[in-house]
Each structure stands twice: as structure tokens, then as C-alpha cells.
PDB file of C-alpha atoms in Angstrom:
ATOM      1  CA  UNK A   1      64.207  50.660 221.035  1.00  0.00           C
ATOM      2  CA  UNK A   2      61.929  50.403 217.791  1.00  0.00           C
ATOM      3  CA  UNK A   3      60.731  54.120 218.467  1.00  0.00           C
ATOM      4  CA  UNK A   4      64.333  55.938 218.890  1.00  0.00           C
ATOM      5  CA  UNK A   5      65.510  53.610 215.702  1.00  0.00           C
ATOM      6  CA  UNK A   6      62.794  54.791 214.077  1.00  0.00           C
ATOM      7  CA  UNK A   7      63.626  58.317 214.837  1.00  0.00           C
ATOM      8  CA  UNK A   8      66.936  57.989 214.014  1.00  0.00           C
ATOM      9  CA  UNK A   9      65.869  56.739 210.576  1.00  0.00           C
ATOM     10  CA  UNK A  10      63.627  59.970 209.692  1.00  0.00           C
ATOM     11  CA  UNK A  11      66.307  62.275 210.510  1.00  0.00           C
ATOM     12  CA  UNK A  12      69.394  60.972 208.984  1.00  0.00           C
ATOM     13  CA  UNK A  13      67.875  58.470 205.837  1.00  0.00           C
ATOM     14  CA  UNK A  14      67.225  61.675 203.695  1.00  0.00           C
ATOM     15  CA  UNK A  15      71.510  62.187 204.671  1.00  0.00           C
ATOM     16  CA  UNK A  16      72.585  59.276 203.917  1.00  0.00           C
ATOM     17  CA  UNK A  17      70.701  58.589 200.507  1.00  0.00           C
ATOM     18  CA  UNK A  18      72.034  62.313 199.406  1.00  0.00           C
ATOM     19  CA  UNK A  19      75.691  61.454 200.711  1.00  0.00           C
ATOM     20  CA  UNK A  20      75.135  57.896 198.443  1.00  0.00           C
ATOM     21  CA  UNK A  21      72.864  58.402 195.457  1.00  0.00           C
ATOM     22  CA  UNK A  22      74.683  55.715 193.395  1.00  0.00           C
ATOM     23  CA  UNK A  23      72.820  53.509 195.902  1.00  0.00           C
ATOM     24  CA  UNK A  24      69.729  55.001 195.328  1.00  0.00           C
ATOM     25  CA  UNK A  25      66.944  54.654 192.132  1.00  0.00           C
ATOM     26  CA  UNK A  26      65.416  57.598 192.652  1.00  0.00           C
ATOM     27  CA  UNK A  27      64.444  60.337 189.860  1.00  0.00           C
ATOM     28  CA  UNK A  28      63.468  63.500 189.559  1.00  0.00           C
ATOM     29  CA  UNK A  29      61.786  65.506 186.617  1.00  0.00           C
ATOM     30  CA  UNK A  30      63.388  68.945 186.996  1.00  0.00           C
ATOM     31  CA  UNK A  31      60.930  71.722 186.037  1.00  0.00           C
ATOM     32  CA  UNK A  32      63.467  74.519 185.997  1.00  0.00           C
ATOM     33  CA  UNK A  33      66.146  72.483 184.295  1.00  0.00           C
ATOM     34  CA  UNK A  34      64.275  70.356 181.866  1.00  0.00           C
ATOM     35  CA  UNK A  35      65.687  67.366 182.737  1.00  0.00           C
ATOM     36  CA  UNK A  36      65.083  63.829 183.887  1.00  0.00           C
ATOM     37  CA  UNK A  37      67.906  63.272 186.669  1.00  0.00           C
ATOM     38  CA  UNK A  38      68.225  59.631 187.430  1.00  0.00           C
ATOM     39  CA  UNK A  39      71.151  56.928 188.637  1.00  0.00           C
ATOM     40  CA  UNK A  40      71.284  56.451 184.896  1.00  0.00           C
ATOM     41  CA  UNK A  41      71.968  59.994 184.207  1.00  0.00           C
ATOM     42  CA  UNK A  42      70.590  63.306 183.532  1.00  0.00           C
ATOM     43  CA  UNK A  43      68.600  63.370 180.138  1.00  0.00           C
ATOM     44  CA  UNK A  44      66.076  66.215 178.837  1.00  0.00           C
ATOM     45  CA  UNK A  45      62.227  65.700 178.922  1.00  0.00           C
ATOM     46  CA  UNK A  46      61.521  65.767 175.635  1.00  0.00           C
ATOM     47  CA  UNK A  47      63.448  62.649 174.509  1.00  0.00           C
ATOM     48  CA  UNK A  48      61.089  60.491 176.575  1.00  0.00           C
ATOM     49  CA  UNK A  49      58.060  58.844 175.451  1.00  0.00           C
ATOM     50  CA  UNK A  50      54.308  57.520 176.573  1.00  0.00           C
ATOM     51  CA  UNK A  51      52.512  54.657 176.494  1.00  0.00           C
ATOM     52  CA  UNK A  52      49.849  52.538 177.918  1.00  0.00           C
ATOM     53  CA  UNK A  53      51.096  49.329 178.720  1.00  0.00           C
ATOM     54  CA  UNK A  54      48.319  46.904 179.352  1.00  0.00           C
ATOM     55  CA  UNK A  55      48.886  43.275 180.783  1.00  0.00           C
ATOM     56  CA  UNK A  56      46.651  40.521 182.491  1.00  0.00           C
ATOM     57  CA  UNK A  57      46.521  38.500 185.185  1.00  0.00           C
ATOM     58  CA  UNK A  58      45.895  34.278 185.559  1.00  0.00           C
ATOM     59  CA  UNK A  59      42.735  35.255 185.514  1.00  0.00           C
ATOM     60  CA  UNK A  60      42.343  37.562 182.811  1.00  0.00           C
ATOM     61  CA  UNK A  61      41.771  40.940 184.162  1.00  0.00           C
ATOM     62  CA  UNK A  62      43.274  43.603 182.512  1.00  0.00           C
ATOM     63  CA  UNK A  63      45.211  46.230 183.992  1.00  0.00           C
ATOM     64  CA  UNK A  64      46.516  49.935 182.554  1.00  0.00           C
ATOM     65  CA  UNK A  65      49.874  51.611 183.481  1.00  0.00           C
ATOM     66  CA  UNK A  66      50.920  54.274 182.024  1.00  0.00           C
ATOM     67  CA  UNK A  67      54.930  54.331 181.533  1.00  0.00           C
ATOM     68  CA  UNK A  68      57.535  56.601 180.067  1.00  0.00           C
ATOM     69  CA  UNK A  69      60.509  55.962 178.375  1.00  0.00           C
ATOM     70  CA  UNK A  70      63.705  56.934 176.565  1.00  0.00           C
ATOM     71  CA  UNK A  71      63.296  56.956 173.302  1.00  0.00           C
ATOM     72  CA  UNK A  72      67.655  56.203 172.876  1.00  0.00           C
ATOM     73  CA  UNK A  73      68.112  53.318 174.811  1.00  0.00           C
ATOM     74  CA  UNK A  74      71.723  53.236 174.113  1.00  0.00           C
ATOM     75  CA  UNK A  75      72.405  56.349 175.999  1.00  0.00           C
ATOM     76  CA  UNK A  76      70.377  55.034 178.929  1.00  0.00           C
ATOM     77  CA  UNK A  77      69.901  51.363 179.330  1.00  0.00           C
ATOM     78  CA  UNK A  78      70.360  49.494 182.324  1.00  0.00           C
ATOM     79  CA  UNK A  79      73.894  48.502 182.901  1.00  0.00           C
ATOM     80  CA  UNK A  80      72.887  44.932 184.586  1.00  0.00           C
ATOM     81  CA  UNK A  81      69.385  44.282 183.160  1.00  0.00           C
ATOM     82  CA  UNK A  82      70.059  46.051 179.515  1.00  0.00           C
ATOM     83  CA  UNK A  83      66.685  47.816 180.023  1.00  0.00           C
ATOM     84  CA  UNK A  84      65.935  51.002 178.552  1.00  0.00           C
ATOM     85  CA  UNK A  85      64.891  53.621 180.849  1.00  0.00           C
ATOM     86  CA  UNK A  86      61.564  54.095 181.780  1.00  0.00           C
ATOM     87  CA  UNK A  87      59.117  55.329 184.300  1.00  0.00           C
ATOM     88  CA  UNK A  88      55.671  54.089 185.781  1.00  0.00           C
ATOM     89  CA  UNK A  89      52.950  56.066 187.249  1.00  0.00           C
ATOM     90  CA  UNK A  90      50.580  54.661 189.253  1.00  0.00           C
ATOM     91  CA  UNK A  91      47.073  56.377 189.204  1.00  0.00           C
ATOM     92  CA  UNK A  92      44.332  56.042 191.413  1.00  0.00           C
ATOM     93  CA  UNK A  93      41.625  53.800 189.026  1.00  0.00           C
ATOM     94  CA  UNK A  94      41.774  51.614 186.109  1.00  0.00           C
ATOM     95  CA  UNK A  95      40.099  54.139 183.865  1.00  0.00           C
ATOM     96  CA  UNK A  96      42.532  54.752 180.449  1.00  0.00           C
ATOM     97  CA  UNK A  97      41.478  58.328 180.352  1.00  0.00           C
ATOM     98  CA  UNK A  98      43.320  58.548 184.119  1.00  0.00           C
ATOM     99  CA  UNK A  99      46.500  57.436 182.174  1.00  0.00           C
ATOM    100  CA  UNK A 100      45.600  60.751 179.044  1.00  0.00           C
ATOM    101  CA  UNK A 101      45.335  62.676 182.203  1.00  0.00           C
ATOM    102  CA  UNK A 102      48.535  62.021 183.669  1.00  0.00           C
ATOM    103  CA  UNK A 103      50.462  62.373 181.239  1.00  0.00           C
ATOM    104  CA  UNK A 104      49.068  65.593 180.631  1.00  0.00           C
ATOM    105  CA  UNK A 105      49.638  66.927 183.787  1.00  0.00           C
ATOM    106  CA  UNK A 106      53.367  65.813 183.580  1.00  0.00           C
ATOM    107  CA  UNK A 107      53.679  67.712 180.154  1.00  0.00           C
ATOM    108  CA  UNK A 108      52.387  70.829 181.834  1.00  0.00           C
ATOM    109  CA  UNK A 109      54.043  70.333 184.898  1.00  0.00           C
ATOM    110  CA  UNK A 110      57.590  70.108 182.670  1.00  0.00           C
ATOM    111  CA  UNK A 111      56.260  73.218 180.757  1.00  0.00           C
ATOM    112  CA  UNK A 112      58.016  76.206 182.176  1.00  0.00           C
ATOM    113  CA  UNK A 113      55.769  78.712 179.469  1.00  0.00           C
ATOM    114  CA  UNK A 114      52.749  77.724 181.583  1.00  0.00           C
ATOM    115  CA  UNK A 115      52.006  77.607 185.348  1.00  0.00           C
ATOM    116  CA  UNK A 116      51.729  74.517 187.460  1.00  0.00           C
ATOM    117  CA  UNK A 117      49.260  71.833 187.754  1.00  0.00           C
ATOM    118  CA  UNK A 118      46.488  73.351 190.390  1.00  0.00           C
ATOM    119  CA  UNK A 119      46.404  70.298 192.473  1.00  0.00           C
ATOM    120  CA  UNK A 120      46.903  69.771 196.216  1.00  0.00           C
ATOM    121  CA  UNK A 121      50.525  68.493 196.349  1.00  0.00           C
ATOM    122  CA  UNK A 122      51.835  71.153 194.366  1.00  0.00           C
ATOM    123  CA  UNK A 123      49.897  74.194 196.464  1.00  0.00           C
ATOM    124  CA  UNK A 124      52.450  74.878 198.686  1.00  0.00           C
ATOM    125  CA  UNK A 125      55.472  75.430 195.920  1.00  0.00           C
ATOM    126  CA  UNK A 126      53.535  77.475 193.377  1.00  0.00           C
ATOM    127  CA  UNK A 127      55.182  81.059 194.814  1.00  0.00           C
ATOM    128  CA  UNK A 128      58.777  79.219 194.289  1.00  0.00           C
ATOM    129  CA  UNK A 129      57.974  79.129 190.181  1.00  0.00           C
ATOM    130  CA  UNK A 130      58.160  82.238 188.650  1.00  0.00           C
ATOM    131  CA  UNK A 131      55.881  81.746 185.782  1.00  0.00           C
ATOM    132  CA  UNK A 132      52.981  80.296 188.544  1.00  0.00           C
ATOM    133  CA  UNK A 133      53.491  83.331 190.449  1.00  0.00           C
ATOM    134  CA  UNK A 134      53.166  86.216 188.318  1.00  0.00           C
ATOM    135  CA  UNK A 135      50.243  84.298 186.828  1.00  0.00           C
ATOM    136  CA  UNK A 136      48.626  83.967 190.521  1.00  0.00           C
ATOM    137  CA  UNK A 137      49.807  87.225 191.159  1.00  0.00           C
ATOM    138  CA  UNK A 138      47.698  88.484 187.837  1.00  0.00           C
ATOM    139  CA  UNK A 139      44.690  86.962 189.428  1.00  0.00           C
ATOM    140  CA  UNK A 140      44.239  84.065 186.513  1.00  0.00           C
ATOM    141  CA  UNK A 141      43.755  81.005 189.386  1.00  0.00           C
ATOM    142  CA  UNK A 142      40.854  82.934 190.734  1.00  0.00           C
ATOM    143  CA  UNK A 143      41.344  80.825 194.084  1.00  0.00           C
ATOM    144  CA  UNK A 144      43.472  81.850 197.156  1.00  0.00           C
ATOM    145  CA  UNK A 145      47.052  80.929 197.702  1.00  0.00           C
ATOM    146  CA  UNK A 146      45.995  78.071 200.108  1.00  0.00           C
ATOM    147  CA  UNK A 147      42.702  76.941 198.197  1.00  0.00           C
ATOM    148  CA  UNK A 148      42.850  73.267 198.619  1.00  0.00           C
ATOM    149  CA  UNK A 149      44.946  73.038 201.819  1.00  0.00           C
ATOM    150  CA  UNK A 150      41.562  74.991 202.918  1.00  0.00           C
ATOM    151  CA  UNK A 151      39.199  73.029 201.250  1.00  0.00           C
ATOM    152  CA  UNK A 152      40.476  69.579 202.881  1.00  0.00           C
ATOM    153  CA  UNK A 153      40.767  71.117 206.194  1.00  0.00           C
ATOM    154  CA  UNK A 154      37.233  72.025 205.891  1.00  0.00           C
ATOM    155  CA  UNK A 155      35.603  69.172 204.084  1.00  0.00           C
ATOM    156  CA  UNK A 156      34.199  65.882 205.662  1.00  0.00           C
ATOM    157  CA  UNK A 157      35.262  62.488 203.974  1.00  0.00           C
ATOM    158  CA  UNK A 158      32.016  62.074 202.548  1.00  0.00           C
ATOM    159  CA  UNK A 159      32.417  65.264 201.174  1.00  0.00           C
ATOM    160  CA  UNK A 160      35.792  64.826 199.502  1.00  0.00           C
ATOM    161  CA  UNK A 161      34.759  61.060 198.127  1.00  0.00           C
ATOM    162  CA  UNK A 162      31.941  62.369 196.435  1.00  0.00           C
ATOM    163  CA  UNK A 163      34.078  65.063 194.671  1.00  0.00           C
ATOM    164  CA  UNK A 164      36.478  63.029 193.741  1.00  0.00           C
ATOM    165  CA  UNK A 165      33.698  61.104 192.226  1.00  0.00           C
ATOM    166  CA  UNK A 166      32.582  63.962 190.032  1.00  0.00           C
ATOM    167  CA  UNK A 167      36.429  64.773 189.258  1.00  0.00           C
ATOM    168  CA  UNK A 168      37.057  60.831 187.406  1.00  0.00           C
ATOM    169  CA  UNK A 169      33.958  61.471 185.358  1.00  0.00           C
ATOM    170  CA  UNK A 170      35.314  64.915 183.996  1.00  0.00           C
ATOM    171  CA  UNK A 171      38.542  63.168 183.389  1.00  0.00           C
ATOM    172  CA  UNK A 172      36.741  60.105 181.608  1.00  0.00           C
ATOM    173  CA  UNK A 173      34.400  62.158 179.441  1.00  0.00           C
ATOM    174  CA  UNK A 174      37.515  64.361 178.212  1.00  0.00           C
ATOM    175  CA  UNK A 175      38.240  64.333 174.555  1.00  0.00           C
ATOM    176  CA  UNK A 176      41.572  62.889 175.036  1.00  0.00           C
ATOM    177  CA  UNK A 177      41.204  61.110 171.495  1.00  0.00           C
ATOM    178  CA  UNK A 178      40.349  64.588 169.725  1.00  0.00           C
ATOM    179  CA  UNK A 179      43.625  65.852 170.777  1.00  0.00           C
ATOM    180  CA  UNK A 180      46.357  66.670 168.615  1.00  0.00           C
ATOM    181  CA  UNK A 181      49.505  64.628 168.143  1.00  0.00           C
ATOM    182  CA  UNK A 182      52.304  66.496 168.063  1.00  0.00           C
ATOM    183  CA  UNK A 183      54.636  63.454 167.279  1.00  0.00           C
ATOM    184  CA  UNK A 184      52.904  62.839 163.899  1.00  0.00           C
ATOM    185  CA  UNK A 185      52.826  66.256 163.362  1.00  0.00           C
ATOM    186  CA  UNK A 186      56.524  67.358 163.858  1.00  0.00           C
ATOM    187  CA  UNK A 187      58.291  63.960 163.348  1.00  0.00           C
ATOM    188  CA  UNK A 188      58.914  62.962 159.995  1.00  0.00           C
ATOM    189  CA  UNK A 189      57.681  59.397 158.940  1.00  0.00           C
ATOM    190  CA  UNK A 190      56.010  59.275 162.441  1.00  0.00           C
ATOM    191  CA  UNK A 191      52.742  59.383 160.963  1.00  0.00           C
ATOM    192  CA  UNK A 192      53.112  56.356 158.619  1.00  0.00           C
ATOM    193  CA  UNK A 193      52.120  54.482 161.815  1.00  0.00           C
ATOM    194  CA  UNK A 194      49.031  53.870 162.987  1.00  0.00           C
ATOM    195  CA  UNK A 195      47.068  56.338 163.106  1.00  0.00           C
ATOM    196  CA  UNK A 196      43.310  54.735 164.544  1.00  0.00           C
ATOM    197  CA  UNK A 197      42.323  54.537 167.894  1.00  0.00           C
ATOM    198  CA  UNK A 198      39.746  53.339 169.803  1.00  0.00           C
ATOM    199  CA  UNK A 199      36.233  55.612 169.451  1.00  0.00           C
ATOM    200  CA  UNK A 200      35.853  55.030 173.301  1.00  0.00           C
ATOM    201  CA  UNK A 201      39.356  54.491 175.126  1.00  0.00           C
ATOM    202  CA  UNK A 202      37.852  53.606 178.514  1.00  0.00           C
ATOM    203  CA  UNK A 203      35.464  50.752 177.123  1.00  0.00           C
ATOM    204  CA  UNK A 204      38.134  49.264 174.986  1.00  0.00           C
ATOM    205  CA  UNK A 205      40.423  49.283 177.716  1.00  0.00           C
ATOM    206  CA  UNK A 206      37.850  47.171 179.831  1.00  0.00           C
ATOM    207  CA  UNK A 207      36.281  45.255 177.453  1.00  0.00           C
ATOM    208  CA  UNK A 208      37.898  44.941 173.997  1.00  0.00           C
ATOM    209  CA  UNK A 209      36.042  42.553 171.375  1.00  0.00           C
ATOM    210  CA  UNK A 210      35.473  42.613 167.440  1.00  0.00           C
ATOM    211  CA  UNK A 211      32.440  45.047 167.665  1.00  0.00           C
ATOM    212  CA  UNK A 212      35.077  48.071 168.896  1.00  0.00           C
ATOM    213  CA  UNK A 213      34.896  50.960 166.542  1.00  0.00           C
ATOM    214  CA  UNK A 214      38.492  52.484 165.453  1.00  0.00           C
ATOM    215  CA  UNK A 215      39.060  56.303 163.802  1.00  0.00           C
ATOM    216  CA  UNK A 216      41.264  58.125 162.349  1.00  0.00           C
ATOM    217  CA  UNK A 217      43.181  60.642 163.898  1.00  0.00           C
ATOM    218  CA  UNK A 218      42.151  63.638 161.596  1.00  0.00           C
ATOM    219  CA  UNK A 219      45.203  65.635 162.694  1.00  0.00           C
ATOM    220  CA  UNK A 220      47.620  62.421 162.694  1.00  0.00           C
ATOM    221  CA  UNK A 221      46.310  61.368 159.003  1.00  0.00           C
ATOM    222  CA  UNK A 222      47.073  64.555 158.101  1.00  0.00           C
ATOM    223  CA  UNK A 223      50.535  64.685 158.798  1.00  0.00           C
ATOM    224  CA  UNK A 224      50.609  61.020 157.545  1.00  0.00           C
ATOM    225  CA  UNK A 225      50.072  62.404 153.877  1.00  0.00           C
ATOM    226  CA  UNK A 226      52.846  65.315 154.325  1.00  0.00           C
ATOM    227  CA  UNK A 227      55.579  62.751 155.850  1.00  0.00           C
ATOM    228  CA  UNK A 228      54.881  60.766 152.519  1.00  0.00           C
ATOM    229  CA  UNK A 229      58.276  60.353 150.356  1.00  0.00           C
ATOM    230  CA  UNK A 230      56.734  61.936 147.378  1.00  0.00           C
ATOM    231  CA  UNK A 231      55.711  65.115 149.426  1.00  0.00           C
ATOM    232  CA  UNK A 232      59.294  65.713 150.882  1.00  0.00           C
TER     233      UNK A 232
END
């Protein structure tokens, strides 16, 4: 009996969720559209935000998630809760620079002028996105169409830890900090705000104390001075 109910569930849940979505939570960032669908509403990418949200536990080990969230809670809050929107994304280690990276990889994969993320789970659609496949098509990935489906089909598991080993460091030693910020450089006032951050992200995140060094954006302290009044 478990078995056939079990069955039954696969094949009709995806049904019934489509035939009820007001029963459902579920969202979906639309590359072709734009737009963040939700129960809340449809809303476009851009007006959402990122942050780290850091909390601790009884015993006070820290934890980093990153979330993202409308920046016009009265268009989407929560009916019930009175909640703005937002969204959390789980990554796989407690490393901040894993946070930089995702959100990254959710601004390209929302960017229609560039091609997708190359990572496994989104192999299989790249030839659906037409600025992915003429850029495959051009030869720029310089891999074949079924590279990492390939590569884990291949590998052994000792194999694939120890890569993904080497793949956190790249993404820790990144110069996420160094990076632009294009929301003190385009939004007015914006960069009145603070500007510092940590010199090292990762070991601030772990261990913050009073001998943490903080700089200046050079690109954010820029805009700073041109969002000034008397500049306007």
C-alpha cells in the first residue's frame, strides 16, 4: 500500500500543486521574463535586495545565510505575518565568500545579456536559452555540451570530494570585497552609508573581535562624495 501511494503521489503532486498554486509557496526567478513569480505576486529582479544575515545559536556559533528581499515591502508583504518578501539560499559551507558567490551566480543567471551559470544542474537547459546557445555554439565554453554530466559519470567520490575541495578555496580567495557596488554607484544617497567592510570577509564571519581591520570601498566612497547634496 505505501509503494502504490507513493506512486500515486509522484505522478499526480506536480498536478495538483499546478491546478492549486494559491496553496503552494513556491517561487520561481524567471530568466526570460525577469521576474520573481511567487504566491505574493510577480515582481521584477531588480527590485530585490542581498544580504548576509548572520545569527547564533545557545551556544554561540555563528551561522551565515544569505537572503533576498523586496526592497517595497508594501507591494509585497505577507498578508498574515506582515513580512516583507524575501528569499533564503542555503549553500553548502559556512564560508561568507559562498554567500558573494551565490549571489553572483543568481545575478548572472537573471542576466539574459550573458550565458548561464556553467554548473551541473543547469547543463541540460543551456540549448533552451538563446543567448547560452549561440555562445556555445561560437565555441566560448570550450567544453562539450554534456561536460559535467560526463565528468560525474566518470569520476570516483574521492575524486569529486577532492575537487570540490579545490573549488571552495577559489571561491574563498575571490576578491569579492574589490568588487564594485553598483548600488552606491547608481543610487543616489546610497553611498552615504557605510561604506567599510571587513579586509577578510571569511575570518570576520568566523571570528569577529576588536583587532578586525575595516576598508573603504574605493569605488563606494567614490560615489559617496558625488551623492553629496552640494554635488547634485
Amino acid at each position: 500500500m505505501a509503494t502504490v501511494f507513493k506512486t500515486l503521489f509522484e505522478k499526480h503532486s506536480i498536478r495538483f500543486y499546478k491546478s492549486n498554486q494559491n496553496w503552494s509557496d513556491d517561487v520561481a526567478f524567471c530568466r526570460r521574463s525577469g521576474l520573481v513569480k511567487s504566491f505574493q505576486g510577480d515582481f521584477p529582479f531588480y527590485e530585490f535586495d542581498a544580504f548576509i544575515e548572520m545569527a547564533a545559536d545557545m551556544k554561540g556559533s555563528q551561522r551565515h545565510t544569505l537572503k533576498v528581499r523586496h526592497r517595497y515591502p508594501q507591494f509585497s508583504k505577507d498578508k498574515h505575518s506582515g513580512l516583507p518578501m524575501e528569499f533564503t539560499f542555503p549553500t553548502d559551507t559556512g564560508s561568507i565568500a559562498e554567500r558573494y558567490a551565490m549571489w553572483d551566480m543568481l545575478g548572472r543567471y537573471m542576466d539574459v545579456s550573458q550565458p548561464l551559470p556553467d554548473i551541473p544542474r543547469l547543463e541540460p537547459f543551456r540549448h533552451l536559452d538563446p543567448t547560452t546557445k549561440a555562445f556555445d555554439e561560437a565555441g566560448k565554453r570550450g567544453l562539450s555540451a554534456t561536460y559535467w554530466r560526463d565528468l560525474y559519470a566518470k569520476a570516483s567520490e574521492k575524486e569529486l570530494k577532492q575537487w570540490r575541495e579545490e573549488h571552495r578555496k577559489v571561491v574563498a580567495a575571490a576578491p569579492w570585497g574589490s568588487r564594485p557596488d553598483l548600488m552606491a554607484q547608481s543610487v543616489p544617497g546610497y553611498g552615504d552609508s557605510y561604506t567599510a567592510e571587513p579586509e577578510d570577509v571569511n575570518a570576520y564571519g568566523r571570528f569577529p573581535n576588536k583587532t578586525d581591520r575595516f576598508v573603504e570601498r574605493a569605488e563606494a566612497k567614490a560615489a559617496s562624495q558625488q551623492n553629496k547634496p552640494d554635488n547634485q
